Tab-separated table of C-alpha atoms in Angstrom:
chain	number	residue	atom	x	y	z
A	1	MET	CA	15.975	21.685	1.604
A	2	SER	CA	12.041	20.395	0.023
A	3	ASP	CA	13.576	16.950	-0.156
A	4	PHE	CA	14.065	16.581	3.747
A	5	LEU	CA	10.504	17.838	3.975
A	6	ASP	CA	8.725	15.478	1.290
A	7	ALA	CA	10.518	12.436	3.284
A	8	GLU	CA	9.110	13.117	6.283
A	9	ALA	CA	6.004	14.289	5.025
A	10	LEU	CA	2.422	12.119	6.085
A	11	VAL	CA	0.118	11.765	2.706
A	12	ALA	CA	-3.183	9.628	2.496
A	13	ALA	CA	-2.387	6.259	-0.055
A	14	ARG	CA	-4.340	3.368	-1.419
A	15	PHE	CA	-2.336	0.469	-2.947
A	16	THR	CA	-4.970	-1.574	-5.036
A	17	VAL	CA	-3.575	-4.980	-5.506
A	18	SER	CA	-4.432	-7.659	-8.511
A	19	ALA	CA	-3.749	-11.124	-8.883
A	20	ASP	CA	-4.232	-14.557	-8.877
A	21	ALA	CA	-6.811	-16.112	-5.783
A	22	PHE	CA	-4.657	-18.184	-4.402
A	23	PRO	CA	-4.685	-19.073	-0.042
A	24	GLY	CA	-1.964	-16.881	1.596
A	25	LEU	CA	-2.317	-13.244	-0.917
A	26	LEU	CA	-4.179	-11.565	1.863
A	27	SER	CA	-1.423	-11.794	4.117
A	28	ARG	CA	1.029	-11.432	1.893
A	29	VAL	CA	-0.522	-8.281	1.359
A	30	LEU	CA	-0.171	-6.634	4.578
A	31	GLU	CA	3.055	-8.327	5.179
A	32	PRO	CA	4.804	-4.816	3.626
A	33	PHE	CA	2.526	-2.571	5.822
A	34	ALA	CA	3.138	-4.667	9.190
A	35	LYS	CA	7.226	-4.752	8.381
A	36	ARG	CA	6.714	-1.286	8.773
A	37	ASP	CA	4.661	-0.642	11.600
A	38	LEU	CA	1.690	0.497	9.273
A	39	VAL	CA	-1.820	-0.354	10.678
A	40	PRO	CA	-4.575	-0.153	7.527
A	41	ASP	CA	-7.547	2.169	7.529
A	42	LEU	CA	-8.870	-0.118	5.229
A	43	VAL	CA	-8.657	-2.952	3.822
A	44	ARG	CA	-11.381	-4.454	1.126
A	45	ALA	CA	-10.986	-7.586	-0.894
A	46	THR	CA	-13.068	-8.811	-3.528
A	47	ARG	CA	-12.751	-12.059	-5.376
A	48	GLU	CA	-13.160	-12.085	-9.823
A	49	GLY	CA	-13.599	-14.922	-11.231
A	50	ASP	CA	-9.765	-16.266	-11.146
A	51	GLY	CA	-8.935	-13.133	-9.897
A	52	MET	CA	-8.632	-11.184	-6.422
A	53	ARG	CA	-9.315	-7.295	-6.041
A	54	ALA	CA	-7.267	-6.251	-3.074
A	55	GLU	CA	-7.399	-2.566	-1.740
A	56	VAL	CA	-5.958	-1.844	1.123
A	57	ALA	CA	-6.038	2.425	2.118
A	58	LEU	CA	-3.736	4.160	5.215
A	59	HIS	CA	-5.556	7.798	6.546
A	60	ALA	CA	-1.709	8.914	6.559
A	61	MET	CA	2.033	7.018	6.383
A	62	PRO	CA	4.929	8.892	5.439
A	63	LEU	CA	5.652	9.326	1.780
A	64	GLY	CA	8.896	7.866	0.986
A	65	MET	CA	7.273	4.452	1.951
A	66	VAL	CA	4.199	4.733	-0.809
A	67	HIS	CA	7.406	4.091	-3.666
A	68	LEU	CA	8.805	1.223	-1.566
A	69	VAL	CA	5.292	-0.678	-0.115
A	70	ALA	CA	4.192	-0.652	-3.298
A	71	GLY	CA	7.586	-2.140	-5.063
A	72	ASN	CA	7.327	-4.920	-2.624
A	73	LEU	CA	3.583	-5.652	-3.339
A	74	GLY	CA	4.446	-5.205	-6.236
A	75	GLN	CA	6.798	-9.119	-5.626
A	76	ILE	CA	4.827	-11.202	-4.705
A	77	ILE	CA	3.995	-14.299	-6.528
A	78	GLY	CA	1.070	-13.857	-8.727
A	79	VAL	CA	0.374	-10.354	-9.008
A	80	ARG	CA	-0.676	-9.563	-12.055
A	81	ARG	CA	-1.011	-5.439	-11.203
A	82	VAL	CA	-0.305	-2.704	-8.643
A	83	GLU	CA	-1.630	0.686	-8.007
A	84	ALA	CA	-0.281	3.420	-5.498
A	85	MET	CA	-2.174	6.388	-5.940
A	86	GLU	CA	-0.392	9.561	-3.261
A	87	GLY	CA	-3.177	12.008	-1.731
A	88	ARG	CA	-2.456	15.463	0.014
A	89	VAL	CA	-0.406	16.104	2.340
A	90	VAL	CA	-1.689	15.222	5.786
A	91	ARG	CA	0.805	16.763	7.589
A	92	LEU	CA	4.887	16.959	7.824
A	93	ALA	CA	5.942	14.807	10.673
A	94	ALA	CA	7.696	16.523	13.664
């Protein structure tokens, strides 16, 4: 029963991607969210030398999608590192 509830839980999540700076990186970072109908609450990107750091945060997303999105982000060519942080459970989906 706990697994069922965890799969339906909505959690706050923040993803940080460190990657080589190249045209098209930001659209590729946003694609895993768009294909799951998730609209980020925050998107921030900064150039750091020859690299770029992109941060995407959602106030509420299904817990079961956090690892899927992180995996997709890690498959983007040029990505050096992906950090995914889950926050508190916002609510259980009805």
